[in-house]
Each structure stands twice: as C-alpha cells, then as structure tokens.
PDB file of C-alpha atoms in Angstrom:
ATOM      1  CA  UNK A 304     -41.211  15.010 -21.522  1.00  0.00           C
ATOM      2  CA  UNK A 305     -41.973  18.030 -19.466  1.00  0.00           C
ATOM      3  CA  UNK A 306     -41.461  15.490 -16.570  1.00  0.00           C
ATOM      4  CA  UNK A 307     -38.049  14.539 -17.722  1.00  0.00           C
ATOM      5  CA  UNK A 308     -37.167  18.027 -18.000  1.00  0.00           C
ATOM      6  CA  UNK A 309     -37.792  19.244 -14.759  1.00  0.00           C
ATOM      7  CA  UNK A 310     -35.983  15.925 -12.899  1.00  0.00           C
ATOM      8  CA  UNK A 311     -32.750  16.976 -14.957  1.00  0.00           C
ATOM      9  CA  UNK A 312     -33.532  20.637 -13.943  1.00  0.00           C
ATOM     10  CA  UNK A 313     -33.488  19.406 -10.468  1.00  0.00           C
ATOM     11  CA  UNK A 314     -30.006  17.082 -10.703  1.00  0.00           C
ATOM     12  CA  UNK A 315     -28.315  19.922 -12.312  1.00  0.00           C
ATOM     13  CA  UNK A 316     -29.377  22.441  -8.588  1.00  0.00           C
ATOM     14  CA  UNK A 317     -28.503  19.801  -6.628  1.00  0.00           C
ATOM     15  CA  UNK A 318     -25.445  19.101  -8.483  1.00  0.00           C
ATOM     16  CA  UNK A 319     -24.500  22.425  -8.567  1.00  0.00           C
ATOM     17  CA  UNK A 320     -25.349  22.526  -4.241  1.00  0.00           C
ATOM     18  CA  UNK A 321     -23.217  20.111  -3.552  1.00  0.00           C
ATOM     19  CA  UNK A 322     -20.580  21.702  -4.691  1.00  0.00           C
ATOM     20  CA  UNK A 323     -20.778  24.664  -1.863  1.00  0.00           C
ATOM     21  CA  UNK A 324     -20.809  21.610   0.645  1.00  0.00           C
ATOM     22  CA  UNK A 325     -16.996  21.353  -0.013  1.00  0.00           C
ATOM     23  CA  UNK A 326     -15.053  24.367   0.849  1.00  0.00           C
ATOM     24  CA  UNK A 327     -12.667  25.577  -0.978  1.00  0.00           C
ATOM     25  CA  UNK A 328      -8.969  25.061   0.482  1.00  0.00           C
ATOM     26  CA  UNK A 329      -5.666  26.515  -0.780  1.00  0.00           C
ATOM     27  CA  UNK A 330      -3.017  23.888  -1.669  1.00  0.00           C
ATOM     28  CA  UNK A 331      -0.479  23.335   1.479  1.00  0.00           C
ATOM     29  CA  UNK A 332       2.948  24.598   1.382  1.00  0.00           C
ATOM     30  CA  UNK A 333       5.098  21.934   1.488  1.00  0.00           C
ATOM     31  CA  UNK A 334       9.127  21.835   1.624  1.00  0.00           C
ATOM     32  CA  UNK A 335      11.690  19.259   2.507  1.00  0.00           C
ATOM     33  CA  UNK A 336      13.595  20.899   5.929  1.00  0.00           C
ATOM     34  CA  UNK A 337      15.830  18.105   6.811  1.00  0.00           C
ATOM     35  CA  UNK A 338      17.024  14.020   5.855  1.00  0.00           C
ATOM     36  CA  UNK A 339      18.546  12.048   8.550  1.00  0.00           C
ATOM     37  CA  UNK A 340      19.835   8.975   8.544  1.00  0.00           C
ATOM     38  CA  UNK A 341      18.181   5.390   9.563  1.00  0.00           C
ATOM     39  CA  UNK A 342      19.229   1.991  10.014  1.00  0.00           C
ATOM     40  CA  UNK A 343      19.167   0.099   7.022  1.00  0.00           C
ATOM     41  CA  UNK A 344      19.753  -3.471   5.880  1.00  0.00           C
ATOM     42  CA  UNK A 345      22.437  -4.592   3.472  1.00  0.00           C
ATOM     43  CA  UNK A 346      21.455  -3.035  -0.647  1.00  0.00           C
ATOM     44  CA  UNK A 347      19.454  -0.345   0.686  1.00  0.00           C
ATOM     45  CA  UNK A 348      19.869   3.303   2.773  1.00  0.00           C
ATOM     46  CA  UNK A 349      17.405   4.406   4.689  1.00  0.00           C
ATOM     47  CA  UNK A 350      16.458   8.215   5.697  1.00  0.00           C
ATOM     48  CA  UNK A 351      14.025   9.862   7.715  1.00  0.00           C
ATOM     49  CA  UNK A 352      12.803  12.871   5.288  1.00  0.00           C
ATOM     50  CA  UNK A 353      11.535  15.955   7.489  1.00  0.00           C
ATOM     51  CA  UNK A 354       8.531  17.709   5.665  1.00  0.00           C
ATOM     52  CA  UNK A 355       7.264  21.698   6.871  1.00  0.00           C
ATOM     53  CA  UNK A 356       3.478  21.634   6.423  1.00  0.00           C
ATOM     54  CA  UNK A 357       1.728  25.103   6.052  1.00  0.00           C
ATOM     55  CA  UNK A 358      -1.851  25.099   6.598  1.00  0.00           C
ATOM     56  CA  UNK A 359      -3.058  28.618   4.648  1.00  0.00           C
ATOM     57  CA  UNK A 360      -6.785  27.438   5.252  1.00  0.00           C
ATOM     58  CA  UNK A 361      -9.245  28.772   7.937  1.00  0.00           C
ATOM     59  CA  UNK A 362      -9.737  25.023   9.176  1.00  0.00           C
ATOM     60  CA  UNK A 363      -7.548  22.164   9.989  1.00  0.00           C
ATOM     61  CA  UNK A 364      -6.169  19.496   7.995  1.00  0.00           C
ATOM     62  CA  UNK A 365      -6.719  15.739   9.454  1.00  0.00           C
ATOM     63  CA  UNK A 366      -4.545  13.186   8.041  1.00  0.00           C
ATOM     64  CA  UNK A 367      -3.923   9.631   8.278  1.00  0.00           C
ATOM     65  CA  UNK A 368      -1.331   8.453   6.225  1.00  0.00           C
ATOM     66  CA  UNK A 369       1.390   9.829   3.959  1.00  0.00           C
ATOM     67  CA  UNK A 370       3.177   8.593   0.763  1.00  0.00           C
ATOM     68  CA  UNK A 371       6.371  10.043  -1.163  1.00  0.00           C
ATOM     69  CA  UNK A 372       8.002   9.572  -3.889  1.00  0.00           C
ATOM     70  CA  UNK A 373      11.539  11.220  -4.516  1.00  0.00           C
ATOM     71  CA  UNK A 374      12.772  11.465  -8.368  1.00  0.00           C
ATOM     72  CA  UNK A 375      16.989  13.008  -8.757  1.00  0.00           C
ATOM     73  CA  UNK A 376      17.760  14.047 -11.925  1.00  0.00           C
ATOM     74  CA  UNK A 377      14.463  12.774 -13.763  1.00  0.00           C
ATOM     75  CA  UNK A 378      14.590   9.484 -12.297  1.00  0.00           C
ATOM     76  CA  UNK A 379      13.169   7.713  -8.766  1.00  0.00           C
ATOM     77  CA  UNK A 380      15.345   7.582  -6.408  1.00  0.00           C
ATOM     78  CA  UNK A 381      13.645   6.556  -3.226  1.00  0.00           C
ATOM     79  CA  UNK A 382       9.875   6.203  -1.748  1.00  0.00           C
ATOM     80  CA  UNK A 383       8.243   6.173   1.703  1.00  0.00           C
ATOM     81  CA  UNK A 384       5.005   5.468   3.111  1.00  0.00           C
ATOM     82  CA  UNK A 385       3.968   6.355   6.985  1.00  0.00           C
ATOM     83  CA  UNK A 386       0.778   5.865   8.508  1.00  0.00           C
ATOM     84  CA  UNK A 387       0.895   8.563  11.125  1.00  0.00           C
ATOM     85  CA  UNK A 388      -1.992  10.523  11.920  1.00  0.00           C
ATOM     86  CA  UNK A 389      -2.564  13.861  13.153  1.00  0.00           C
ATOM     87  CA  UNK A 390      -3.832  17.629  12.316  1.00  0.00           C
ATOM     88  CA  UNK A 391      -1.935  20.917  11.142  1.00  0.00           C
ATOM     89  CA  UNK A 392      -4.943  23.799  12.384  1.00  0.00           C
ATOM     90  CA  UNK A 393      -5.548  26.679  10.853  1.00  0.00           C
ATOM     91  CA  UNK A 394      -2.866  28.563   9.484  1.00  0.00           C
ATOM     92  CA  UNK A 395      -0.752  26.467  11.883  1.00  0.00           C
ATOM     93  CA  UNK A 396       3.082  24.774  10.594  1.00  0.00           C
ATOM     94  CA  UNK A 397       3.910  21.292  11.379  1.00  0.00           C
ATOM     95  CA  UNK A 398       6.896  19.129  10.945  1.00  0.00           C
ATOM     96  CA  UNK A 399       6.399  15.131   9.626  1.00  0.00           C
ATOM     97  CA  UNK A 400       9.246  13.288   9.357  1.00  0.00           C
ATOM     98  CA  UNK A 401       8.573   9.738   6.679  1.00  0.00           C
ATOM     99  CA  UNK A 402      11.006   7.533   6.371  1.00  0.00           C
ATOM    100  CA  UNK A 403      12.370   6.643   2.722  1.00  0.00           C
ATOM    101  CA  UNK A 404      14.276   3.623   1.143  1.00  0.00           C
ATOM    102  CA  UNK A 405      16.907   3.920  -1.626  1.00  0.00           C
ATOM    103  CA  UNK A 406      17.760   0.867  -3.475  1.00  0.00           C
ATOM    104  CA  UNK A 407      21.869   0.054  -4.076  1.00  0.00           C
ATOM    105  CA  UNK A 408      20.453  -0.343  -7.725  1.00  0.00           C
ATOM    106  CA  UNK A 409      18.702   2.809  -7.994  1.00  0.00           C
ATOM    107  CA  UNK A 410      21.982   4.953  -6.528  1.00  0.00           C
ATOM    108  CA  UNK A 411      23.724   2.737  -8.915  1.00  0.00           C
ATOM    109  CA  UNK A 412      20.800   3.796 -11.608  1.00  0.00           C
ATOM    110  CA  UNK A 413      21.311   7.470 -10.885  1.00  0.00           C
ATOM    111  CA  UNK A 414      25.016   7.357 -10.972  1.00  0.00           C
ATOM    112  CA  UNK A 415      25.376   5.538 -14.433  1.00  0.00           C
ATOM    113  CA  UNK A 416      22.581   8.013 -15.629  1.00  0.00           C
ATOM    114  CA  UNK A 417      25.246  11.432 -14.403  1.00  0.00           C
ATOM    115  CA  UNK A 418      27.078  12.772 -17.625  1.00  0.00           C
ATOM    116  CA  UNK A 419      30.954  12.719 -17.202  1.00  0.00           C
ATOM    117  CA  UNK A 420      30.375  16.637 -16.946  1.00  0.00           C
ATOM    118  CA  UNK A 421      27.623  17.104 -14.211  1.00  0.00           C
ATOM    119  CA  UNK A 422      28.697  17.115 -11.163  1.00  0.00           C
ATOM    120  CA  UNK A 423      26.039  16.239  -8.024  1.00  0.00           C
ATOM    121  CA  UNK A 424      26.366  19.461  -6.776  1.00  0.00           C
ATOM    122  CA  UNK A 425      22.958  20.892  -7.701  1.00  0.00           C
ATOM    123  CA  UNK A 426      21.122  18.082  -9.388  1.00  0.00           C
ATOM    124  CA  UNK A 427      17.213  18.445  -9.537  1.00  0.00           C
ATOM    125  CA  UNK A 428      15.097  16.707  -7.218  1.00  0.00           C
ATOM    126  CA  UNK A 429      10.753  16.319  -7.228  1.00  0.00           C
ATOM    127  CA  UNK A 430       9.051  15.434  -4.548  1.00  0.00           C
ATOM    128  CA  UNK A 431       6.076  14.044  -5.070  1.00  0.00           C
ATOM    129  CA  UNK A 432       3.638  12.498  -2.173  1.00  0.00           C
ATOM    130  CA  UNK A 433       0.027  12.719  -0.827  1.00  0.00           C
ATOM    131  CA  UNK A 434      -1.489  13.269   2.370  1.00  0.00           C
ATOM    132  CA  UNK A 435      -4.127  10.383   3.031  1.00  0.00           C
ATOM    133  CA  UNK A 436      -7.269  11.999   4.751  1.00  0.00           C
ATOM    134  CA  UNK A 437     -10.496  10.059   3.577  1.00  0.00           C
ATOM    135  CA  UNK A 438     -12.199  10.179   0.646  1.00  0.00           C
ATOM    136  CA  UNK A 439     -12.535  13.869  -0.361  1.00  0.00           C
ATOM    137  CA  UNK A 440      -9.582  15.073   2.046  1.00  0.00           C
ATOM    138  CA  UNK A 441      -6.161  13.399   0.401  1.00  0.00           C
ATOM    139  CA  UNK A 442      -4.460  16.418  -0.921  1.00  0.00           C
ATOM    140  CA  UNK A 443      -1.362  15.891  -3.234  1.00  0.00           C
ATOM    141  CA  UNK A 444       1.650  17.975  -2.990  1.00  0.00           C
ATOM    142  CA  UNK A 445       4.698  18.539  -5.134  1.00  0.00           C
ATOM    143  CA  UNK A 446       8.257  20.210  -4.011  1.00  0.00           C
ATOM    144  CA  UNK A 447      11.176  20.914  -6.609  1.00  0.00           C
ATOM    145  CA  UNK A 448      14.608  21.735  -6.191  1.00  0.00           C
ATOM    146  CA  UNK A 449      17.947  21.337  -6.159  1.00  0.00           C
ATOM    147  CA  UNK A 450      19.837  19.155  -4.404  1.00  0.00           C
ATOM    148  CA  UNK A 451      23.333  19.923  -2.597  1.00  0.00           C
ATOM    149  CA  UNK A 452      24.553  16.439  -2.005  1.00  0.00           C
ATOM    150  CA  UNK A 453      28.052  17.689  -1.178  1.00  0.00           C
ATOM    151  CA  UNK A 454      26.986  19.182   1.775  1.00  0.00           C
ATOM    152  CA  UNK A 455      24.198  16.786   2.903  1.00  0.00           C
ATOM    153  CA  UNK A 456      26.816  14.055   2.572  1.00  0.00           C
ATOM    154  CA  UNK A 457      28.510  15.840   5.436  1.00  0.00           C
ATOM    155  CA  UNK A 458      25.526  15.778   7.742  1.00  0.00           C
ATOM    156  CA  UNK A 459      24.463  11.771   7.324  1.00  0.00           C
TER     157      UNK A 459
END
C-alpha cells in the first residue's frame, strides 16, 4: 500500500515536470492580407490566399505544412493544403501564400443559400487552418471577418 502510494506520488511530480518542459507560447496573429488568382480547371477557381503570421513568442515557430479551410456566410466555401516549410523567429512577421479550390457547386451552394435581401457586400467569412509542426508544435488558428466581394471582384 504504502508502496503504491509513493509510485503515484512520484507520477503525479513527474507529471506535473513535464509540463515546464513545454513553454508556454501565445497564439499567432493571423490575418488574410491578399487572394490572387490561379489557374484552374473547368468547375473549379483557384486562388492563392496570402496569410500575415505574427510570431509574439520569444522563440521561433518551425512549420511544415499548412491546411485551411474557408466558410462564407456559415457555409465552406473553399480549402487548401501546402506543404511548405519554413520559420517565423521571434517576434518576427511572415507572409504564406496557400493556394485554395472553390467548387462551381459550392459558389453555386453559397449563392442559392443568399436571401433575396443580402447583398455580398459584407458577408461573413472564418478562416479556419493549422500550421503542421510535429507532434506538440501544430498550432491552430482562426480569422473572422467580413468579406467585400465587390471590390475583390475588381482585383482577380
């Protein structure tokens, strides 16, 4: 008994020092600076989507890989995957730029899914993605707004 007390005793300190092996790190600030366009194929468009990454953290950030996810108006509108690699240092900026597909059938899913009354200038947009870097290092990041498709239209 009093040996199976002190070999949870034991877990629970070196449970409890493991956790000071991981350093804390404050979430990256992410926001979506640019979309350009790409060649695409016949039912789908395809953009380049330019991503600032703040590093607020006294060390770099490796990554290997990044995934996204764009959702318009509460529903998915396009995804991207890249397997670049590279490092933002500490409290350093970068720029990543992923390229995204969008399905004819989900434009034609967001445009059946616009009341007669809303417009598509200002329509909410979530991005959602991860940066891959190994097992403890994928961080997740989120970005909302509004989109000004009016405008944007202009520039593709």
């Amino acid at each position: 008994m009093r040996r199976a007390l002190g070999f949870s005793l034991f877990l629970m300190l070196l449970s409890l020092s493991a956790c000071a092996l991981f350093p804390h790190r404050d979430p990256l600030n992410i926001t979506v600076v640019g979309i350009e366009p790409l060649p695409s194929q016949e039912l789908e468009m395809r953009f380049a989507v330019k991503l600032r990454l703040q590093n607020p953290n006294e060390t770099a950030i490796d990554y290997n890989g990044v995934a996204l996810d764009l959702e318009v108006n509460g529903r998915t509108l396009a995804s991207g995957v890249s397997d670049q690699t590279g490092s933002i240092p500490r409290f350093s900026e970068a720029v990543l730029s992923v390229p995204v597909s969008i399905s004819a059938f989900s434009v034609l899913r967001q445009t059946l899914g616009l009341s007669q009354t809303q417009s598509l200038d200002n329509l909410p947009y979530v991005l959602k993605g991860k940066l891959a870097g190994g097992l403890f290092g994928t961080m997740r990041f989120v970005d909302r707004g509004t989109l000004d498709l009016p405008s944007t239209a202009a520039t593709w």
